[in-house]
XYZ file of N, CA and C in Angstrom:
519
model
N 120.385 -28.150 134.388
C 120.742 -26.806 134.537
C 121.926 -26.401 133.696
N 122.796 -27.331 133.496
C 123.965 -26.998 132.692
C 123.566 -26.709 131.255
N 122.558 -27.320 130.752
C 122.116 -27.030 129.381
C 121.586 -25.611 129.289
N 120.859 -25.224 130.299
C 120.300 -23.878 130.300
C 121.411 -22.834 130.391
N 122.445 -23.079 131.167
C 123.585 -22.172 131.299
C 124.340 -22.072 129.975
N 124.522 -23.179 129.290
C 125.208 -23.187 127.995
C 124.418 -22.395 126.967
N 123.113 -22.464 126.977
C 122.269 -21.721 126.029
C 122.369 -20.219 126.281
N 122.426 -19.841 127.565
C 122.546 -18.420 127.871
C 123.906 -17.880 127.427
N 124.953 -18.685 127.574
C 126.285 -18.271 127.139
C 126.322 -18.062 125.634
N 125.710 -18.925 124.875
C 125.657 -18.804 123.407
C 124.904 -17.552 122.989
N 123.904 -17.169 123.722
C 123.090 -16.016 123.354
C 123.858 -14.712 123.509
N 124.861 -14.671 124.376
C 125.605 -13.431 124.629
C 126.888 -13.318 123.825
N 127.264 -14.231 123.045
C 128.497 -14.152 122.248
C 128.189 -13.549 120.893
N 129.241 -12.957 120.267
C 129.094 -12.351 118.948
C 129.525 -13.289 117.854
N 129.647 -12.778 116.654
C 130.029 -13.618 115.519
C 131.484 -14.058 115.572
N 132.333 -13.383 116.376
C 133.750 -13.730 116.466
C 133.908 -14.791 117.539
N 134.385 -15.951 117.141
C 134.496 -17.081 118.069
C 135.934 -17.348 118.499
N 136.925 -16.998 117.619
C 138.307 -17.346 117.939
C 139.185 -16.086 117.837
N 140.375 -16.129 118.454
C 141.297 -14.990 118.339
C 141.732 -14.746 116.885
N 141.832 -15.793 116.093
C 142.205 -15.644 114.691
C 141.143 -14.829 113.943
N 139.889 -15.104 114.215
C 138.802 -14.347 113.597
C 138.863 -12.880 114.028
N 139.183 -12.644 115.283
C 139.277 -11.273 115.803
C 140.403 -10.515 115.109
N 141.538 -11.176 114.923
C 142.677 -10.556 114.250
C 142.330 -10.210 112.806
N 141.717 -11.142 112.098
C 141.325 -10.891 110.713
C 140.296 -9.765 110.612
N 139.363 -9.723 111.505
C 138.349 -8.679 111.509
C 138.980 -7.312 111.792
N 139.927 -7.265 112.726
C 140.618 -6.011 113.045
C 141.400 -5.492 111.844
N 142.161 -6.389 111.210
C 142.933 -5.989 110.029
C 142.013 -5.520 108.901
N 140.950 -6.220 108.678
C 140.021 -5.861 107.614
C 139.379 -4.504 107.878
N 139.121 -4.194 109.150
C 138.477 -2.921 109.467
C 139.402 -1.735 109.201
N 140.712 -1.955 109.111
C 141.645 -0.889 108.765
C 142.012 -0.904 107.279
N 142.197 -2.076 106.728
C 142.671 -2.189 105.345
C 141.585 -1.839 104.332
N 140.383 -2.295 104.540
C 139.307 -2.037 103.573
C 139.031 -0.533 103.420
N 138.920 0.245 104.486
C 138.716 1.688 104.291
C 139.882 2.379 103.569
N 141.106 1.907 103.825
C 142.260 2.491 103.129
C 142.139 2.262 101.626
N 141.796 1.049 101.217
C 141.630 0.778 99.791
C 140.456 1.547 99.194
N 139.419 1.739 99.945
C 138.284 2.526 99.462
C 138.713 3.979 99.238
N 139.467 4.529 100.182
C 139.946 5.910 100.032
C 140.881 6.035 98.844
N 141.811 5.098 98.675
C 142.726 5.119 97.529
C 141.946 5.053 96.224
N 140.952 4.189 96.174
C 140.122 4.073 94.971
C 139.375 5.355 94.660
N 138.828 6.019 95.674
C 138.125 7.282 95.465
C 139.064 8.385 94.983
N 140.242 8.431 95.578
C 141.225 9.446 95.147
C 141.618 9.199 93.697
N 141.878 7.970 93.336
C 142.230 7.644 91.956
C 141.106 8.015 91.004
N 139.873 7.724 91.401
C 138.720 8.035 90.562
C 138.590 9.545 90.339
N 138.757 10.325 91.386
C 138.592 11.773 91.285
C 139.724 12.396 90.469
N 140.952 11.942 90.677
C 142.087 12.567 89.986
C 142.285 12.069 88.567
N 141.695 10.964 88.191
C 141.919 10.441 86.845
C 140.958 11.009 85.818
N 139.967 11.750 86.240
C 139.002 12.309 85.293
C 139.685 13.367 84.421
N 139.351 13.402 83.153
C 139.885 14.415 82.248
C 139.123 15.709 82.474
N 139.739 16.594 83.223
C 139.108 17.867 83.534
C 139.903 18.978 82.879
N 139.220 20.026 82.457
C 139.902 21.188 81.909
C 140.555 21.959 83.034
N 141.697 22.522 82.709
C 142.363 23.371 83.684
C 141.560 24.657 83.830
N 141.632 25.293 84.974
C 140.899 26.547 85.145
C 141.334 27.563 84.098
N 140.394 28.181 83.446
C 140.693 29.198 82.441
C 140.996 28.640 81.069
N 140.904 27.329 80.883
C 141.230 26.729 79.594
C 139.952 26.320 78.876
N 139.022 27.243 78.741
C 137.757 26.903 78.095
C 137.916 26.824 76.581
N 138.920 27.523 76.019
C 139.176 27.480 74.590
C 140.258 26.427 74.336
N 139.850 25.252 73.912
C 140.786 24.128 73.780
C 141.884 24.411 72.764
N 141.549 25.034 71.639
C 142.576 25.316 70.624
C 143.625 26.278 71.162
N 143.174 27.286 71.877
C 144.113 28.257 72.436
C 144.993 27.594 73.498
N 144.405 26.750 74.310
C 145.161 26.070 75.354
C 146.253 25.187 74.745
N 145.929 24.482 73.675
C 146.924 23.646 73.008
C 148.024 24.520 72.417
N 147.643 25.607 71.780
C 148.629 26.508 71.182
C 149.573 27.077 72.238
N 149.061 27.406 73.412
C 149.915 27.921 74.479
C 150.868 26.854 75.017
N 150.408 25.603 75.071
C 151.276 24.536 75.580
C 152.391 24.182 74.614
N 152.161 24.323 73.322
C 153.176 23.896 72.356
C 153.946 25.059 71.743
N 153.754 26.270 72.264
C 154.459 27.411 71.698
C 155.956 27.300 71.952
N 156.715 27.934 71.084
C 158.166 27.931 71.247
C 158.540 28.794 72.439
N 159.687 28.501 73.015
C 160.121 29.231 74.195
C 160.594 30.626 73.836
N 161.381 30.762 72.819
C 161.932 32.058 72.436
C 161.185 32.659 71.266
N 161.422 33.934 71.070
C 160.855 34.615 69.919
C 161.974 35.360 69.213
N 161.753 35.647 67.972
C 162.726 36.375 67.178
C 162.128 37.726 66.835
N 162.905 38.759 67.098
C 162.468 40.108 66.771
C 163.426 40.642 65.727
N 162.878 41.025 64.600
C 163.709 41.536 63.520
C 163.806 43.043 63.671
N 165.028 43.533 63.735
C 165.279 44.963 63.852
C 166.152 45.409 62.696
N 166.140 46.681 62.476
C 166.981 47.250 61.426
C 168.408 47.348 61.950
N 169.267 46.490 61.462
C 170.657 46.483 61.914
C 171.425 47.695 61.390
N 170.905 48.328 60.373
C 171.608 49.458 59.770
C 171.093 50.807 60.264
N 170.266 50.817 61.288
C 169.741 52.085 61.788
C 170.874 52.868 62.448
N 170.801 54.181 62.390
C 171.845 54.970 63.066
C 171.727 54.816 64.576
N 172.860 54.764 65.255
C 172.866 54.613 66.704
C 172.432 55.916 67.359
N 171.708 55.784 68.455
C 171.212 56.944 69.198
C 172.352 57.567 70.005
N 172.222 58.854 70.234
C 173.210 59.542 71.064
C 172.908 59.254 72.533
N 173.843 59.616 73.391
C 173.645 59.419 74.820
C 172.458 60.205 75.343
N 172.271 61.420 74.834
C 171.149 62.243 75.275
C 169.813 61.622 74.871
N 169.732 61.076 73.656
C 168.494 60.443 73.195
C 168.151 59.222 74.044
N 169.161 58.422 74.345
C 168.931 57.224 75.168
C 168.541 57.640 76.580
N 169.224 58.654 77.119
C 168.882 59.144 78.467
C 167.423 59.574 78.518
N 166.996 60.365 77.540
C 165.619 60.865 77.543
C 164.603 59.738 77.387
N 164.942 58.725 76.589
C 163.999 57.629 76.336
C 163.983 56.587 77.445
N 165.129 56.313 78.066
C 165.239 55.181 78.981
C 165.591 55.586 80.409
N 166.595 56.412 80.559
C 167.202 56.638 81.872
C 166.516 57.718 82.697
N 165.891 58.680 82.014
C 165.343 59.833 82.726
C 164.212 59.456 83.679
N 163.564 58.330 83.455
C 162.467 57.927 84.334
C 162.909 57.880 85.794
N 164.118 57.437 86.059
C 164.603 57.359 87.437
C 165.655 58.417 87.749
N 166.563 58.666 86.801
C 167.674 59.566 87.084
C 167.260 61.035 87.091
N 166.157 61.405 86.491
C 165.705 62.799 86.533
C 165.182 63.157 87.914
N 164.569 62.185 88.605
C 163.961 62.448 89.916
C 164.735 61.838 91.074
N 165.646 60.933 90.774
C 166.379 60.244 91.836
C 165.578 59.107 92.453
N 164.646 58.565 91.681
C 163.784 57.488 92.183
C 164.606 56.254 92.530
N 164.213 55.558 93.580
C 164.813 54.301 94.037
C 166.315 54.428 94.279
N 166.760 55.611 94.701
C 168.168 55.803 95.036
C 169.068 56.062 93.848
N 168.500 56.297 92.667
C 169.306 56.583 91.481
C 169.962 57.956 91.635
N 171.232 58.082 91.249
C 171.859 59.410 91.314
C 171.167 60.350 90.327
N 170.798 61.540 90.814
C 170.073 62.484 89.968
C 170.976 63.018 88.860
N 170.356 63.293 87.740
C 171.065 63.836 86.578
C 171.689 65.181 86.955
N 172.988 65.316 86.702
C 173.691 66.570 86.950
C 174.160 66.766 88.382
N 173.894 65.835 89.297
C 174.294 65.959 90.705
C 175.725 65.457 90.856
N 176.676 66.395 90.866
C 178.102 66.038 90.910
C 178.447 65.248 92.165
N 177.834 65.568 93.286
C 178.118 64.849 94.530
C 177.716 63.384 94.457
N 176.546 63.127 93.882
C 176.061 61.749 93.780
C 176.841 60.952 92.744
N 177.309 61.608 91.713
C 178.020 60.916 90.631
C 179.528 60.821 90.869
N 180.071 61.604 91.808
C 181.524 61.678 92.007
C 182.204 60.325 92.175
N 181.724 59.519 93.106
C 182.351 58.213 93.355
C 182.182 57.291 92.152
N 181.065 57.410 91.464
C 180.818 56.562 90.295
C 181.733 56.949 89.133
N 181.946 58.242 88.968
C 182.813 58.725 87.881
C 184.239 58.237 88.093
N 184.687 58.195 89.351
C 186.055 57.732 89.651
C 186.257 56.272 89.255
N 185.194 55.492 89.208
C 185.318 54.078 88.831
C 185.534 53.913 87.329
N 185.229 54.915 86.552
C 185.471 54.869 85.113
C 184.218 54.525 84.315
N 184.300 54.859 83.025
C 183.162 54.644 82.133
C 182.862 53.156 81.944
N 183.884 52.328 81.912
C 183.658 50.887 81.716
C 182.819 50.310 82.868
N 183.092 50.726 84.092
C 182.332 50.248 85.245
C 180.908 50.779 85.209
N 180.746 52.056 84.834
C 179.403 52.626 84.715
C 178.595 51.881 83.655
N 179.230 51.585 82.534
C 178.547 50.875 81.456
C 178.160 49.469 81.902
N 179.052 48.777 82.579
C 178.754 47.430 83.079
C 177.574 47.463 84.044
N 177.556 48.454 84.940
C 176.438 48.590 85.880
C 175.132 48.831 85.141
N 175.183 49.653 84.093
C 173.974 49.945 83.325
C 173.498 48.713 82.556
N 174.420 47.964 81.993
C 174.047 46.796 81.195
C 173.568 45.631 82.053
N 174.193 45.415 83.198
C 173.861 44.257 84.034
C 172.907 44.601 85.167
N 172.759 45.884 85.468
C 171.890 46.308 86.562
C 172.671 46.417 87.856
N 172.204 47.305 88.720
C 172.867 47.488 90.009
C 171.856 48.079 90.979
N 171.790 47.537 92.184
C 170.824 48.026 93.165
C 169.406 47.827 92.653
N 168.621 48.887 92.685
C 167.231 48.811 92.235
C 167.108 48.923 90.722
N 168.199 49.284 90.038
C 168.161 49.439 88.581
C 168.277 48.075 87.912
N 167.351 47.795 87.049
C 167.385 46.541 86.305
C 168.396 46.597 85.176
N 168.700 45.451 84.616
C 169.637 45.372 83.494
C 169.038 46.039 82.268
N 169.841 46.840 81.601
C 169.375 47.549 80.410
C 169.849 46.860 79.129
N 170.772 45.921 79.248
C 171.275 45.203 78.080
C 170.191 44.376 77.426
N 170.153 44.376 76.103
C 169.178 43.577 75.383
C 167.822 44.237 75.281
N 167.700 45.474 75.708
C 166.433 46.194 75.617
C 166.281 46.842 74.249
N 165.735 48.041 74.249
C 165.521 48.757 72.999
C 166.815 49.314 72.418
N 167.859 49.362 73.229
C 169.120 49.969 72.797
C 170.241 48.947 72.876
N 171.240 49.115 72.004
C 172.368 48.183 72.062
C 173.385 48.668 73.093
N 174.426 47.896 73.298
C 175.405 48.178 74.348
C 176.107 49.522 74.142
N 176.419 49.870 72.896
C 177.101 51.136 72.616
C 176.196 52.305 72.997
N 174.915 52.194 72.695
C 173.990 53.275 73.034
C 173.834 53.423 74.550
N 173.803 52.320 75.266
C 173.727 52.374 76.730
C 174.998 53.013 77.285
N 176.148 52.664 76.704
C 177.414 53.249 77.132
C 177.421 54.757 76.873
N 176.853 55.167 75.745
C 176.764 56.594 75.441
C 175.892 57.313 76.462
N 174.810 56.678 76.882
C 173.936 57.288 77.884
C 174.660 57.420 79.220
N 175.434 56.421 79.599
C 176.204 56.485 80.850
C 177.216 57.623 80.781
N 177.903 57.755 79.658
C 178.869 58.844 79.483
C 178.159 60.193 79.523
N 177.016 60.315 78.904
C 176.251 61.563 78.877
C 175.856 61.989 80.292
N 175.335 61.041 81.071
C 174.930 61.380 82.444
C 176.140 61.752 83.303
N 177.236 60.992 83.169
C 178.431 61.273 83.962
C 179.046 62.612 83.555
N 179.079 62.910 82.270
C 179.652 64.173 81.796
C 178.847 65.361 82.303
N 177.557 65.218 82.454
C 176.735 66.306 82.974
C 176.884 66.463 84.485
N 177.607 65.552 85.104
C 177.888 65.644 86.534
C 179.361 65.958 86.776
N 180.093 66.329 85.712
C 181.478 66.763 85.875
C 182.537 65.860 85.277
N 182.161 64.717 84.712
C 183.162 63.827 84.107
C 183.582 64.380 82.752
N 184.650 63.844 82.235
C 185.152 64.253 80.918
C 185.305 63.030 80.011
N 184.296 62.158 80.013
C 184.356 60.955 79.189
C 184.042 61.308 77.743
N 184.723 60.638 76.829
C 184.432 60.800 75.402
C 183.272 59.870 75.057
N 182.330 60.349 74.223
C 181.192 59.515 73.842
C 181.700 58.284 73.097
N 181.307 57.106 73.541
C 181.781 55.876 72.897
C 181.412 55.827 71.414
N 182.346 55.356 70.632
C 182.132 55.214 69.189
C 181.645 53.792 68.905
N 180.866 53.687 67.868
C 180.393 52.367 67.439
C 181.537 51.632 66.755
N 181.536 50.317 66.811
C 182.521 49.564 66.045
C 182.427 49.944 64.563
N 183.512 49.850 63.852
C 183.583 50.324 62.469
C 182.472 49.734 61.594
N 182.129 48.478 61.777
C 181.105 47.852 60.946
C 179.715 48.398 61.259
N 179.523 48.929 62.471
C 178.195 49.422 62.874
C 178.037 50.917 62.662
N 179.108 51.644 62.463
C 179.047 53.106 62.354
C 178.281 53.488 61.104
N 177.090 54.037 61.269
C 176.232 54.420 60.136
C 175.647 55.803 60.388
N 176.376 56.694 60.975
C 175.815 57.983 61.328
C 175.920 58.989 60.277
């Protein structure tokens, strides 16, 4: 009878016979899938794929190797614009209507506190930007022209600023 009992016991056991085998099987069941996942991720990410929108290879290369800055050649000897010309071309978009909290052109009440700060402060605000107004320096007009526009707007609101003169080397009027 003992032989028959031993045979039945063998029939109900699995392939794992010792605790060491169980430990190795447990570790393998976690480690092997991790390596499979790592391998799949590496395979998918290592493929040479075009970036979205880069169907024109020559253009894509040209965009990647382009220089950061650009050079714009302007006529250095052009006559400087007056404050009124700069106002009409640049400033009137907001100051004519009072958009985004800009003091309206000719509104003495809105310009009063600004005029008391002086033309230098107004020019600095115009060149560097203030509130919702972006910086105007480095745009289509040079610093003297922006200063002239600030003086023009302030003078039409009651200030008595003299229109800024260009440096002697730039004066070509």
